PDB file of C-alpha atoms in Angstrom:
ATOM      1  CA  MET C  96       6.332  40.030 -82.375  1.00 52.00           C
ATOM      2  CA  THR C  97       6.846  40.191 -78.684  1.00 58.00           C
ATOM      3  CA  GLY C  98      10.454  39.085 -78.512  1.00 65.00           C
ATOM      4  CA  PHE C  99       9.622  35.580 -76.609  1.00 67.00           C
ATOM      5  CA  PRO C 100      10.270  33.078 -78.540  1.00 67.00           C
ATOM      6  CA  ILE C 101       7.859  30.431 -79.341  1.00 67.00           C
ATOM      7  CA  TYR C 102       6.905  27.685 -77.113  1.00 62.00           C
ATOM      8  CA  ARG C 103       6.923  24.419 -78.614  1.00 62.00           C
ATOM      9  CA  PRO C 104       5.888  21.159 -76.645  1.00 60.00           C
ATOM     10  CA  ARG C 105       8.555  18.387 -76.502  1.00 59.00           C
ATOM     11  CA  ARG C 106       7.223  14.640 -76.420  1.00 59.00           C
ATOM     12  CA  LEU C 107       7.996  13.539 -72.781  1.00 56.00           C
ATOM     13  CA  ARG C 108      10.847  11.727 -72.113  1.00 59.00           C
ATOM     14  CA  ALA C 109       9.651  10.131 -69.319  1.00 58.00           C
ATOM     15  CA  THR C 110       9.485   7.112 -66.566  1.00 67.00           C
ATOM     16  CA  GLU C 111       6.316   5.035 -66.360  1.00 68.00           C
ATOM     17  CA  ASN C 112       5.582   6.579 -63.742  1.00 70.00           C
ATOM     18  CA  LEU C 113       5.420  10.239 -65.730  1.00 70.00           C
ATOM     19  CA  ARG C 114       3.565   9.136 -68.200  1.00 70.00           C
ATOM     20  CA  SER C 115       0.870   7.369 -65.558  1.00 72.00           C
ATOM     21  CA  MET C 116       0.500  10.935 -64.445  1.00 73.00           C
ATOM     22  CA  ILE C 117       0.047  12.520 -67.234  1.00 74.00           C
ATOM     23  CA  ARG C 118      -2.071   9.777 -68.953  1.00 78.00           C
ATOM     24  CA  GLU C 119      -5.769  11.070 -69.780  1.00 86.00           C
ATOM     25  CA  THR C 120      -7.490   8.179 -70.001  1.00 89.00           C
ATOM     26  CA  SER C 121      -7.316   5.119 -68.041  1.00 89.00           C
ATOM     27  CA  LEU C 122      -9.055   1.797 -67.649  1.00 95.00           C
ATOM     28  CA  SER C 123      -9.986   0.304 -64.310  1.00 96.00           C
ATOM     29  CA  VAL C 124     -12.174  -3.128 -63.713  1.00 97.00           C
ATOM     30  CA  LYS C 125     -14.685  -1.070 -62.231  1.00 97.00           C
ATOM     31  CA  ASP C 126     -15.705  -0.093 -66.385  1.00 98.00           C
ATOM     32  CA  LEU C 127     -16.110  -4.362 -66.527  1.00 98.00           C
ATOM     33  CA  ILE C 128     -19.259  -5.996 -67.111  1.00 98.00           C
ATOM     34  CA  PHE C 129     -19.222  -9.957 -67.404  1.00 98.00           C
ATOM     35  CA  PRO C 130     -21.507 -11.242 -69.628  1.00 97.00           C
ATOM     36  CA  LEU C 131     -22.376 -15.178 -68.234  1.00 97.00           C
ATOM     37  CA  PHE C 132     -24.549 -17.629 -70.221  1.00 95.00           C
ATOM     38  CA  VAL C 133     -27.246 -19.662 -68.317  1.00 96.00           C
ATOM     39  CA  VAL C 134     -28.440 -23.066 -68.961  1.00 95.00           C
ATOM     40  CA  PRO C 135     -31.190 -25.874 -67.604  1.00 95.00           C
ATOM     41  CA  GLY C 136     -29.608 -28.875 -66.000  1.00 95.00           C
ATOM     42  CA  LYS C 137     -27.191 -29.458 -63.682  1.00 96.00           C
ATOM     43  CA  ASN C 138     -23.011 -29.635 -63.480  1.00 97.00           C
ATOM     44  CA  ILE C 139     -23.122 -28.346 -66.751  1.00 96.00           C
ATOM     45  CA  LYS C 140     -19.718 -26.139 -67.560  1.00 97.00           C
ATOM     46  CA  THR C 141     -19.512 -26.115 -71.390  1.00 95.00           C
ATOM     47  CA  GLU C 142     -17.473 -24.562 -73.441  1.00 93.00           C
ATOM     48  CA  ILE C 143     -18.865 -21.973 -75.793  1.00 92.00           C
ATOM     49  CA  GLU C 144     -16.983 -23.243 -79.369  1.00 89.00           C
ATOM     50  CA  THR C 145     -17.615 -19.856 -81.136  1.00 88.00           C
ATOM     51  CA  LEU C 146     -16.274 -17.395 -77.655  1.00 92.00           C
ATOM     52  CA  LYS C 147     -13.215 -19.478 -76.024  1.00 91.00           C
ATOM     53  CA  GLY C 148     -12.483 -19.276 -72.775  1.00 92.00           C
ATOM     54  CA  ASN C 149     -16.314 -18.027 -72.625  1.00 94.00           C
ATOM     55  CA  TYR C 150     -19.028 -21.134 -71.437  1.00 95.00           C
ATOM     56  CA  GLN C 151     -22.576 -21.849 -70.770  1.00 94.00           C
ATOM     57  CA  TRP C 152     -23.426 -22.704 -66.755  1.00 97.00           C
ATOM     58  CA  SER C 153     -26.248 -24.546 -65.077  1.00 97.00           C
ATOM     59  CA  VAL C 154     -27.428 -22.725 -62.252  1.00 96.00           C
ATOM     60  CA  ASP C 155     -25.900 -24.809 -59.664  1.00 96.00           C
ATOM     61  CA  ARG C 156     -22.471 -24.199 -61.139  1.00 97.00           C
ATOM     62  CA  VAL C 157     -22.435 -20.571 -62.268  1.00 97.00           C
ATOM     63  CA  MET C 158     -20.907 -19.277 -59.076  1.00 97.00           C
ATOM     64  CA  GLU C 159     -17.678 -20.681 -60.175  1.00 97.00           C
ATOM     65  CA  ALA C 160     -17.626 -17.699 -62.619  1.00 98.00           C
ATOM     66  CA  VAL C 161     -19.387 -15.060 -60.255  1.00 98.00           C
ATOM     67  CA  ASP C 162     -16.786 -15.723 -57.628  1.00 98.00           C
ATOM     68  CA  GLU C 163     -13.939 -14.973 -60.038  1.00 98.00           C
ATOM     69  CA  ALA C 164     -15.523 -11.945 -61.070  1.00 98.00           C
ATOM     70  CA  ALA C 165     -16.195 -11.442 -57.676  1.00 98.00           C
ATOM     71  CA  ALA C 166     -12.261 -11.897 -56.341  1.00 98.00           C
ATOM     72  CA  LEU C 167     -10.935  -9.959 -59.097  1.00 98.00           C
ATOM     73  CA  GLY C 168     -12.925  -6.753 -57.786  1.00 97.00           C
ATOM     74  CA  ILE C 169     -15.367  -6.420 -61.224  1.00 98.00           C
ATOM     75  CA  PRO C 170     -18.585  -5.213 -59.961  1.00 98.00           C
ATOM     76  CA  ALA C 171     -21.781  -6.276 -62.602  1.00 98.00           C
ATOM     77  CA  VAL C 172     -22.569  -9.731 -64.012  1.00 98.00           C
ATOM     78  CA  LEU C 173     -24.730  -9.103 -67.259  1.00 98.00           C
ATOM     79  CA  LEU C 174     -26.657 -12.357 -67.494  1.00 97.00           C
ATOM     80  CA  PHE C 175     -28.398 -14.241 -70.626  1.00 94.00           C
ATOM     81  CA  GLY C 176     -30.334 -17.284 -70.853  1.00 93.00           C
ATOM     82  CA  ILE C 177     -31.378 -20.613 -72.461  1.00 91.00           C
ATOM     83  CA  PRO C 178     -34.990 -21.628 -71.359  1.00 91.00           C
ATOM     84  CA  SER C 179     -35.476 -24.978 -70.439  1.00 90.00           C
ATOM     85  CA  TYR C 180     -38.930 -24.547 -73.321  1.00 87.00           C
ATOM     86  CA  LYS C 181     -39.525 -22.321 -75.669  1.00 89.00           C
ATOM     87  CA  ASP C 182     -43.344 -20.855 -77.301  1.00 84.00           C
ATOM     88  CA  ALA C 183     -44.367 -18.436 -79.526  1.00 78.00           C
ATOM     89  CA  ALA C 184     -44.415 -15.480 -77.232  1.00 75.00           C
ATOM     90  CA  GLY C 185     -41.283 -16.456 -75.005  1.00 80.00           C
ATOM     91  CA  SER C 186     -43.146 -16.370 -72.162  1.00 81.00           C
ATOM     92  CA  SER C 187     -40.251 -18.665 -70.554  1.00 85.00           C
ATOM     93  CA  ALA C 188     -38.501 -14.963 -70.086  1.00 88.00           C
ATOM     94  CA  TRP C 189     -40.853 -13.952 -67.464  1.00 87.00           C
ATOM     95  CA  ASP C 190     -41.346 -17.302 -65.873  1.00 89.00           C
ATOM     96  CA  ASP C 191     -39.619 -17.331 -62.324  1.00 95.00           C
ATOM     97  CA  ASN C 192     -38.450 -20.584 -62.441  1.00 95.00           C
ATOM     98  CA  GLU C 193     -36.100 -20.262 -65.239  1.00 94.00           C
ATOM     99  CA  PRO C 194     -32.056 -19.866 -65.596  1.00 95.00           C
ATOM    100  CA  VAL C 195     -31.877 -16.244 -65.997  1.00 96.00           C
ATOM    101  CA  GLN C 196     -34.072 -15.353 -62.663  1.00 96.00           C
ATOM    102  CA  MET C 197     -32.863 -18.266 -60.501  1.00 97.00           C
ATOM    103  CA  ALA C 198     -29.248 -17.286 -61.547  1.00 97.00           C
ATOM    104  CA  SER C 199     -30.277 -14.176 -59.862  1.00 98.00           C
ATOM    105  CA  LYS C 200     -31.417 -15.130 -57.093  1.00 97.00           C
ATOM    106  CA  ALA C 201     -28.277 -17.017 -56.184  1.00 97.00           C
ATOM    107  CA  ILE C 202     -25.986 -13.841 -56.909  1.00 98.00           C
ATOM    108  CA  LYS C 203     -27.999 -11.885 -54.686  1.00 98.00           C
ATOM    109  CA  ALA C 204     -27.611 -14.395 -52.195  1.00 97.00           C
ATOM    110  CA  LYS C 205     -24.147 -15.012 -51.527  1.00 97.00           C
ATOM    111  CA  TYR C 206     -22.789 -11.405 -53.370  1.00 97.00           C
ATOM    112  CA  PRO C 207     -25.482  -8.197 -52.463  1.00 97.00           C
ATOM    113  CA  GLU C 208     -23.359  -5.421 -53.193  1.00 97.00           C
ATOM    114  CA  LEU C 209     -22.374  -7.203 -56.569  1.00 97.00           C
ATOM    115  CA  VAL C 210     -24.968  -5.401 -59.823  1.00 98.00           C
ATOM    116  CA  VAL C 211     -26.591  -7.914 -61.297  1.00 98.00           C
ATOM    117  CA  ILE C 212     -28.155  -6.922 -64.841  1.00 98.00           C
ATOM    118  CA  THR C 213     -30.178  -8.907 -66.474  1.00 97.00           C
ATOM    119  CA  ASP C 214     -30.948  -9.274 -70.603  1.00 93.00           C
ATOM    120  CA  ALA C 215     -34.414  -8.671 -71.633  1.00 90.00           C
ATOM    121  CA  CYS C 216     -35.405 -10.166 -75.211  1.00 85.00           C
ATOM    122  CA  PHE C 217     -37.002 -12.410 -76.385  1.00 83.00           C
ATOM    123  CA  CYS C 218     -34.643 -14.212 -79.103  1.00 83.00           C
ATOM    124  CA  GLU C 219     -33.575 -17.233 -77.458  1.00 84.00           C
ATOM    125  CA  TYR C 220     -36.660 -17.617 -75.596  1.00 83.00           C
ATOM    126  CA  THR C 221     -39.094 -18.235 -78.943  1.00 84.00           C
ATOM    127  CA  THR C 222     -39.721 -20.419 -80.919  1.00 77.00           C
ATOM    128  CA  HIS C 223     -39.307 -18.297 -84.031  1.00 78.00           C
ATOM    129  CA  GLY C 224     -35.883 -16.618 -82.741  1.00 75.00           C
ATOM    130  CA  HIS C 225     -37.392 -12.842 -82.971  1.00 72.00           C
ATOM    131  CA  CYS C 226     -37.317 -10.475 -80.294  1.00 75.00           C
ATOM    132  CA  GLY C 227     -41.005 -10.300 -80.190  1.00 69.00           C
ATOM    133  CA  VAL C 228     -44.845 -11.256 -80.957  1.00 67.00           C
ATOM    134  CA  LEU C 229     -44.680 -12.179 -84.534  1.00 75.00           C
ATOM    135  CA  ASP C 230     -47.869 -10.851 -86.274  1.00 72.00           C
ATOM    136  CA  ALA C 231     -49.757 -12.642 -89.376  1.00 69.00           C
ATOM    137  CA  LYS C 232     -46.636 -11.488 -92.067  1.00 77.00           C
ATOM    138  CA  GLY C 233     -44.159 -13.143 -89.537  1.00 74.00           C
ATOM    139  CA  ASP C 234     -43.245  -9.170 -88.766  1.00 76.00           C
ATOM    140  CA  VAL C 235     -42.764  -8.486 -84.881  1.00 74.00           C
ATOM    141  CA  ASP C 236     -45.701  -6.965 -82.993  1.00 75.00           C
ATOM    142  CA  ASN C 237     -44.729  -4.089 -81.070  1.00 82.00           C
ATOM    143  CA  ASP C 238     -47.306  -3.293 -78.856  1.00 83.00           C
ATOM    144  CA  PRO C 239     -48.459  -6.903 -77.681  1.00 84.00           C
ATOM    145  CA  THR C 240     -44.106  -7.359 -77.432  1.00 82.00           C
ATOM    146  CA  LEU C 241     -44.640  -4.081 -75.166  1.00 88.00           C
ATOM    147  CA  GLU C 242     -46.823  -5.825 -72.516  1.00 88.00           C
ATOM    148  CA  ASN C 243     -44.940  -9.093 -72.609  1.00 87.00           C
ATOM    149  CA  LEU C 244     -41.745  -6.993 -71.680  1.00 91.00           C
ATOM    150  CA  LYS C 245     -43.399  -5.296 -68.808  1.00 93.00           C
ATOM    151  CA  LYS C 246     -44.056  -9.891 -67.545  1.00 92.00           C
ATOM    152  CA  LEU C 247     -40.396  -9.651 -68.216  1.00 94.00           C
ATOM    153  CA  ALA C 248     -39.123  -6.486 -66.668  1.00 95.00           C
ATOM    154  CA  VAL C 249     -41.464  -7.302 -63.556  1.00 97.00           C
ATOM    155  CA  SER C 250     -40.083 -10.732 -63.455  1.00 96.00           C
ATOM    156  CA  GLN C 251     -36.507  -9.748 -63.383  1.00 96.00           C
ATOM    157  CA  ALA C 252     -36.441  -7.627 -60.986  1.00 97.00           C
ATOM    158  CA  ARG C 253     -38.797  -9.721 -58.254  1.00 97.00           C
ATOM    159  CA  CYS C 254     -36.242 -12.555 -58.554  1.00 97.00           C
ATOM    160  CA  GLY C 255     -33.088 -10.306 -57.611  1.00 97.00           C
ATOM    161  CA  ALA C 256     -31.889  -8.061 -60.395  1.00 97.00           C
ATOM    162  CA  ASP C 257     -30.599  -4.508 -60.191  1.00 98.00           C
ATOM    163  CA  ILE C 258     -30.369  -3.336 -63.391  1.00 98.00           C
ATOM    164  CA  ILE C 259     -32.590  -4.564 -66.408  1.00 97.00           C
ATOM    165  CA  ALA C 260     -31.217  -4.842 -69.870  1.00 95.00           C
ATOM    166  CA  PRO C 261     -33.522  -4.492 -72.702  1.00 91.00           C
ATOM    167  CA  SER C 262     -32.061  -5.225 -76.128  1.00 82.00           C
ATOM    168  CA  ASN C 263     -34.851  -5.606 -78.507  1.00 78.00           C
ATOM    169  CA  MET C 264     -35.364  -1.900 -80.223  1.00 75.00           C
ATOM    170  CA  MET C 265     -39.073  -1.886 -79.518  1.00 81.00           C
ATOM    171  CA  ASP C 266     -40.919   1.825 -79.544  1.00 85.00           C
ATOM    172  CA  GLY C 267     -41.524   2.836 -76.400  1.00 89.00           C
ATOM    173  CA  TYR C 268     -39.734  -0.434 -74.459  1.00 92.00           C
ATOM    174  CA  VAL C 269     -38.383   1.806 -72.216  1.00 95.00           C
ATOM    175  CA  ALA C 270     -41.479   3.785 -71.008  1.00 95.00           C
ATOM    176  CA  ALA C 271     -43.557   0.588 -70.879  1.00 94.00           C
ATOM    177  CA  MET C 272     -40.772  -1.469 -68.849  1.00 95.00           C
ATOM    178  CA  ARG C 273     -40.192   1.946 -66.296  1.00 97.00           C
ATOM    179  CA  GLN C 274     -43.794   1.813 -65.623  1.00 96.00           C
ATOM    180  CA  ALA C 275     -44.644  -1.185 -65.138  1.00 96.00           C
ATOM    181  CA  LEU C 276     -41.748  -1.633 -62.374  1.00 97.00           C
ATOM    182  CA  ASP C 277     -42.600   1.618 -60.754  1.00 97.00           C
ATOM    183  CA  GLU C 278     -46.144   0.289 -59.870  1.00 97.00           C
ATOM    184  CA  ALA C 279     -45.487  -3.258 -59.244  1.00 97.00           C
ATOM    185  CA  GLY C 280     -43.044  -1.230 -56.518  1.00 97.00           C
ATOM    186  CA  TYR C 281     -39.319  -1.694 -58.322  1.00 97.00           C
ATOM    187  CA  THR C 282     -38.604   1.758 -58.501  1.00 96.00           C
ATOM    188  CA  ASN C 283     -34.917   1.601 -57.898  1.00 96.00           C
ATOM    189  CA  VAL C 284     -34.569  -1.298 -60.503  1.00 97.00           C
ATOM    190  CA  SER C 285     -32.504   0.810 -63.235  1.00 97.00           C
ATOM    191  CA  ILE C 286     -32.768   0.536 -66.954  1.00 97.00           C
ATOM    192  CA  MET C 287     -29.798   0.151 -69.286  1.00 97.00           C
ATOM    193  CA  ALA C 288     -31.212   1.052 -72.625  1.00 95.00           C
ATOM    194  CA  TYR C 289     -29.771  -0.274 -75.772  1.00 93.00           C
ATOM    195  CA  SER C 290     -30.491   2.199 -77.344  1.00 93.00           C
ATOM    196  CA  ALA C 291     -28.403   2.974 -80.194  1.00 93.00           C
ATOM    197  CA  LYS C 292     -28.310  -1.127 -80.836  1.00 92.00           C
ATOM    198  CA  PHE C 293     -27.276  -1.652 -85.304  1.00 93.00           C
ATOM    199  CA  ALA C 294     -27.958  -4.351 -87.630  1.00 89.00           C
ATOM    200  CA  SER C 295     -24.694  -5.973 -87.418  1.00 90.00           C
ATOM    201  CA  ALA C 296     -22.741  -8.775 -88.740  1.00 89.00           C
ATOM    202  CA  TYR C 297     -20.502  -8.641 -85.325  1.00 92.00           C
ATOM    203  CA  TYR C 298     -23.135 -10.876 -83.467  1.00 88.00           C
ATOM    204  CA  GLY C 299     -22.846 -14.217 -85.409  1.00 81.00           C
ATOM    205  CA  PRO C 300     -21.351 -15.825 -82.228  1.00 83.00           C
ATOM    206  CA  PHE C 301     -23.495 -14.858 -79.852  1.00 75.00           C
ATOM    207  CA  ARG C 302     -26.235 -15.976 -81.655  1.00 66.00           C
ATOM    208  CA  ALA C 303     -24.600 -19.757 -80.950  1.00 65.00           C
ATOM    209  CA  ALA C 304     -24.084 -18.755 -77.517  1.00 63.00           C
ATOM    210  CA  ALA C 305     -27.881 -17.568 -76.486  1.00 54.00           C
ATOM    211  CA  ASP C 306     -28.999 -20.122 -79.772  1.00 57.00           C
ATOM    212  CA  SER C 307     -31.311 -16.668 -80.401  1.00 51.00           C
ATOM    213  CA  ALA C 308     -30.574 -16.954 -85.083  1.00 52.00           C
ATOM    214  CA  PRO C 309     -34.445 -15.844 -86.295  1.00 51.00           C
ATOM    215  CA  ASP C 310     -35.444 -19.265 -87.838  1.00 46.00           C
ATOM    216  CA  HIS C 311     -36.431 -16.720 -91.044  1.00 48.00           C
ATOM    217  CA  GLY C 312     -35.973 -13.171 -92.361  1.00 45.00           C
ATOM    218  CA  ASP C 313     -33.324 -11.053 -90.232  1.00 44.00           C
ATOM    219  CA  ARG C 314     -33.736  -8.238 -87.681  1.00 45.00           C
ATOM    220  CA  LYS C 315     -33.324  -5.141 -89.711  1.00 47.00           C
ATOM    221  CA  GLY C 316     -36.653  -3.824 -88.799  1.00 51.00           C
ATOM    222  CA  TYR C 317     -35.843  -2.993 -85.580  1.00 55.00           C
ATOM    223  CA  GLN C 318     -32.378  -2.784 -84.835  1.00 75.00           C
ATOM    224  CA  MET C 319     -30.382   0.683 -86.636  1.00 85.00           C
ATOM    225  CA  ASP C 320     -29.208   0.939 -90.004  1.00 91.00           C
ATOM    226  CA  PRO C 321     -25.255   0.888 -89.830  1.00 93.00           C
ATOM    227  CA  CYS C 322     -25.593   3.835 -91.666  1.00 94.00           C
ATOM    228  CA  ASN C 323     -26.421   6.715 -89.578  1.00 95.00           C
ATOM    229  CA  SER C 324     -25.512   8.181 -86.519  1.00 95.00           C
ATOM    230  CA  ASP C 325     -27.631  11.122 -86.432  1.00 96.00           C
ATOM    231  CA  GLU C 326     -30.580   8.514 -86.074  1.00 95.00           C
ATOM    232  CA  ALA C 327     -28.243   6.660 -82.995  1.00 95.00           C
ATOM    233  CA  LEU C 328     -28.532  10.231 -81.974  1.00 97.00           C
ATOM    234  CA  ARG C 329     -32.559  10.386 -81.664  1.00 95.00           C
ATOM    235  CA  GLU C 330     -32.964   6.779 -80.624  1.00 94.00           C
ATOM    236  CA  VAL C 331     -31.078   7.754 -77.286  1.00 96.00           C
ATOM    237  CA  ALA C 332     -32.972  10.953 -77.077  1.00 96.00           C
ATOM    238  CA  LEU C 333     -36.053   9.384 -77.229  1.00 95.00           C
ATOM    239  CA  ASP C 334     -35.184   6.872 -73.952  1.00 95.00           C
ATOM    240  CA  ILE C 335     -33.558   9.015 -71.925  1.00 96.00           C
ATOM    241  CA  GLU C 336     -37.171  10.812 -72.245  1.00 96.00           C
ATOM    242  CA  GLU C 337     -38.757   7.698 -71.770  1.00 95.00           C
ATOM    243  CA  GLY C 338     -36.806   6.859 -68.548  1.00 95.00           C
ATOM    244  CA  ALA C 339     -33.238   4.880 -69.675  1.00 96.00           C
ATOM    245  CA  ASP C 340     -30.741   5.465 -66.623  1.00 97.00           C
ATOM    246  CA  ILE C 341     -28.378   4.025 -68.461  1.00 97.00           C
ATOM    247  CA  VAL C 342     -27.950   3.893 -72.846  1.00 97.00           C
ATOM    248  CA  MET C 343     -25.514   2.388 -74.866  1.00 96.00           C
ATOM    249  CA  VAL C 344     -23.522   1.436 -78.001  1.00 97.00           C
ATOM    250  CA  LYS C 345     -23.381  -1.795 -79.473  1.00 96.00           C
ATOM    251  CA  PRO C 346     -21.001  -3.002 -80.842  1.00 96.00           C
ATOM    252  CA  ALA C 347     -18.814  -1.251 -79.730  1.00 96.00           C
ATOM    253  CA  MET C 348     -15.228  -1.106 -81.880  1.00 96.00           C
ATOM    254  CA  ALA C 349     -17.099   0.268 -85.421  1.00 95.00           C
ATOM    255  CA  TYR C 350     -19.205   2.472 -83.542  1.00 97.00           C
ATOM    256  CA  GLN C 351     -16.806   4.435 -81.634  1.00 97.00           C
ATOM    257  CA  ASP C 352     -17.709   7.552 -83.709  1.00 97.00           C
ATOM    258  CA  VAL C 353     -21.011   7.112 -81.862  1.00 97.00           C
ATOM    259  CA  THR C 354     -20.036   6.842 -78.807  1.00 98.00           C
ATOM    260  CA  ARG C 355     -17.686  10.041 -78.814  1.00 97.00           C
ATOM    261  CA  ARG C 356     -21.707  11.985 -80.384  1.00 97.00           C
ATOM    262  CA  VAL C 357     -23.551  10.106 -77.750  1.00 97.00           C
ATOM    263  CA  HIS C 358     -20.508  11.122 -75.234  1.00 97.00           C
ATOM    264  CA  ASP C 359     -20.703  14.845 -76.096  1.00 97.00           C
ATOM    265  CA  THR C 360     -24.697  14.959 -76.875  1.00 97.00           C
ATOM    266  CA  PHE C 361     -25.972  13.480 -73.828  1.00 96.00           C
ATOM    267  CA  ASN C 362     -25.528  13.834 -69.784  1.00 87.00           C
ATOM    268  CA  ARG C 363     -26.258  10.220 -69.015  1.00 91.00           C
ATOM    269  CA  PRO C 364     -23.756   6.840 -67.759  1.00 96.00           C
ATOM    270  CA  LEU C 365     -22.912   5.367 -70.978  1.00 98.00           C
ATOM    271  CA  CYS C 366     -22.371   1.325 -71.847  1.00 98.00           C
ATOM    272  CA  VAL C 367     -20.695   0.155 -74.739  1.00 98.00           C
ATOM    273  CA  TYR C 368     -20.786  -3.493 -75.619  1.00 97.00           C
ATOM    274  CA  ASN C 369     -17.371  -5.060 -77.193  1.00 97.00           C
ATOM    275  CA  VAL C 370     -19.522  -7.758 -78.274  1.00 95.00           C
ATOM    276  CA  SER C 371     -19.233 -11.491 -80.045  1.00 93.00           C
ATOM    277  CA  GLY C 372     -17.905 -10.944 -83.263  1.00 94.00           C
ATOM    278  CA  GLU C 373     -15.309  -8.555 -81.843  1.00 96.00           C
ATOM    279  CA  TYR C 374     -13.920 -11.424 -78.681  1.00 96.00           C
ATOM    280  CA  ALA C 375     -13.824 -13.906 -81.621  1.00 94.00           C
ATOM    281  CA  MET C 376     -11.809 -11.928 -84.399  1.00 95.00           C
ATOM    282  CA  ILE C 377      -9.206 -11.110 -81.308  1.00 96.00           C
ATOM    283  CA  LYS C 378      -8.842 -14.706 -80.932  1.00 96.00           C
ATOM    284  CA  ALA C 379      -8.818 -15.665 -83.330  1.00 95.00           C
ATOM    285  CA  ALA C 380      -6.126 -13.709 -84.316  1.00 96.00           C
ATOM    286  CA  ALA C 381      -3.958 -14.192 -81.130  1.00 96.00           C
ATOM    287  CA  GLU C 382      -4.402 -18.169 -81.334  1.00 95.00           C
ATOM    288  CA  LYS C 383      -2.864 -17.805 -84.863  1.00 96.00           C
ATOM    289  CA  GLY C 384       0.026 -15.771 -83.125  1.00 97.00           C
ATOM    290  CA  TRP C 385      -0.082 -13.285 -85.224  1.00 97.00           C
ATOM    291  CA  ILE C 386      -1.051 -10.174 -83.074  1.00 97.00           C
ATOM    292  CA  ASP C 387      -0.289  -9.811 -78.971  1.00 97.00           C
ATOM    293  CA  GLU C 388      -3.673 -10.310 -77.548  1.00 97.00           C
ATOM    294  CA  GLU C 389      -2.839  -8.519 -74.552  1.00 97.00           C
ATOM    295  CA  ARG C 390      -1.548  -4.987 -76.116  1.00 97.00           C
ATOM    296  CA  ILE C 391      -4.436  -5.161 -78.632  1.00 97.00           C
ATOM    297  CA  VAL C 392      -7.178  -6.066 -76.326  1.00 98.00           C
ATOM    298  CA  MET C 393      -5.714  -3.577 -73.111  1.00 97.00           C
ATOM    299  CA  GLU C 394      -6.036  -1.153 -76.226  1.00 97.00           C
ATOM    300  CA  THR C 395      -9.220  -1.702 -77.522  1.00 98.00           C
ATOM    301  CA  MET C 396     -10.862  -1.112 -74.266  1.00 98.00           C
ATOM    302  CA  LEU C 397      -8.475   1.932 -73.486  1.00 97.00           C
ATOM    303  CA  GLY C 398     -10.112   2.810 -77.142  1.00 97.00           C
ATOM    304  CA  PHE C 399     -13.439   2.543 -75.870  1.00 98.00           C
ATOM    305  CA  LYS C 400     -12.951   5.138 -73.027  1.00 98.00           C
ATOM    306  CA  ARG C 401     -11.275   7.472 -74.875  1.00 97.00           C
ATOM    307  CA  ALA C 402     -14.465   7.427 -76.745  1.00 97.00           C
ATOM    308  CA  GLY C 403     -15.940   8.418 -73.970  1.00 97.00           C
ATOM    309  CA  ALA C 404     -17.820   4.925 -72.655  1.00 97.00           C
ATOM    310  CA  LYS C 405     -18.137   5.032 -68.674  1.00 97.00           C
ATOM    311  CA  MET C 406     -18.994   1.352 -68.961  1.00 98.00           C
ATOM    312  CA  ILE C 407     -17.718  -2.071 -70.927  1.00 98.00           C
ATOM    313  CA  ILE C 408     -19.772  -5.189 -71.092  1.00 98.00           C
ATOM    314  CA  THR C 409     -16.838  -7.675 -73.071  1.00 98.00           C
ATOM    315  CA  TYR C 410     -16.290 -11.093 -72.948  1.00 97.00           C
ATOM    316  CA  PHE C 411     -12.586 -10.442 -71.581  1.00 98.00           C
ATOM    317  CA  ALA C 412     -13.321  -9.322 -68.430  1.00 98.00           C
ATOM    318  CA  LEU C 413     -11.432 -11.866 -66.324  1.00 98.00           C
ATOM    319  CA  GLU C 414      -8.580 -11.344 -68.837  1.00 98.00           C
ATOM    320  CA  VAL C 415      -8.938  -8.034 -68.355  1.00 98.00           C
ATOM    321  CA  ALA C 416      -8.712  -7.717 -64.527  1.00 98.00           C
ATOM    322  CA  LYS C 417      -6.593 -10.197 -64.201  1.00 97.00           C
ATOM    323  CA  TRP C 418      -4.174  -8.033 -66.613  1.00 97.00           C
ATOM    324  CA  LEU C 419      -4.787  -4.785 -64.701  1.00 96.00           C
ATOM    325  CA  LYS C 420      -3.835  -6.283 -61.457  1.00 91.00           C
ATOM    326  CA  GLU C 421      -0.652  -6.846 -62.496  1.00 87.00           C
ATOM    327  CA  GLU C 422      -0.204  -4.102 -63.481  1.00 78.00           C
ATOM    328  CA  LYS C 423      -0.033  -2.395 -60.203  1.00 66.00           C
TER     329      LYS C 423
END
């Protein structure tokens, strides 16, 4: 014994200013990525029934949503598209005249500094709803799908995408797309890989919004088993080795342990996707008056940041940005 009293830290009885000074985790509007759905046609703004407060936009009206996001200081949007035509290969995905490509051009023309991220998958574009070319047995055929992903990546980059976000989990997809982008001269276009994407029931509302439900089977063959977190680390490591600039964990809420492990293991920018089912549950409970929506959402966002996420894709982006502005 030294004779000195044992130091016992005390909870600070602090003002909000002092609490903010010693706060370990912070949330900023610059952490947010706002997902948008673009569709064929003109003068379309249709609320998505399963994602209340979010809309399907025609290209001529999508700037209404982009203008609001930009005014709030949101730095990035993520574009999903419903094409004007579908086929077995999903060839509309690399058509420069389809909604995602046209919206990218429009956004970059008005807001050159806004980061445009484009989803790179085929489930919205194929007649069968799977994420690539099917073989004779009806399973996704990996290597032919990679060839189509190359065409998709180059088309999206040509039309203004700053970041390509491949979400179909094919083996070798990052390397294939990186090679295609570099060969086409788009060396500065980044890849945000859906590295740890789980075969989740939380995606249901999105599939209705993007008309992307598979017409047979499921996607467990190329999405991860929710039981596995070690596998997630292996998948992230492979994507980094292949050239991914940003890695992702999806869904976000039920997989924060994975987010923390990825954060602690790899020195890479890390994004989480606060997916449609997570959004819909909070919205439904808030509409019933069972929860305080703002407090729940902000606490959830802080949980993602505390787990190690640098970026958050969320359908709450506009609301979070407004609430953050009100706090100042």
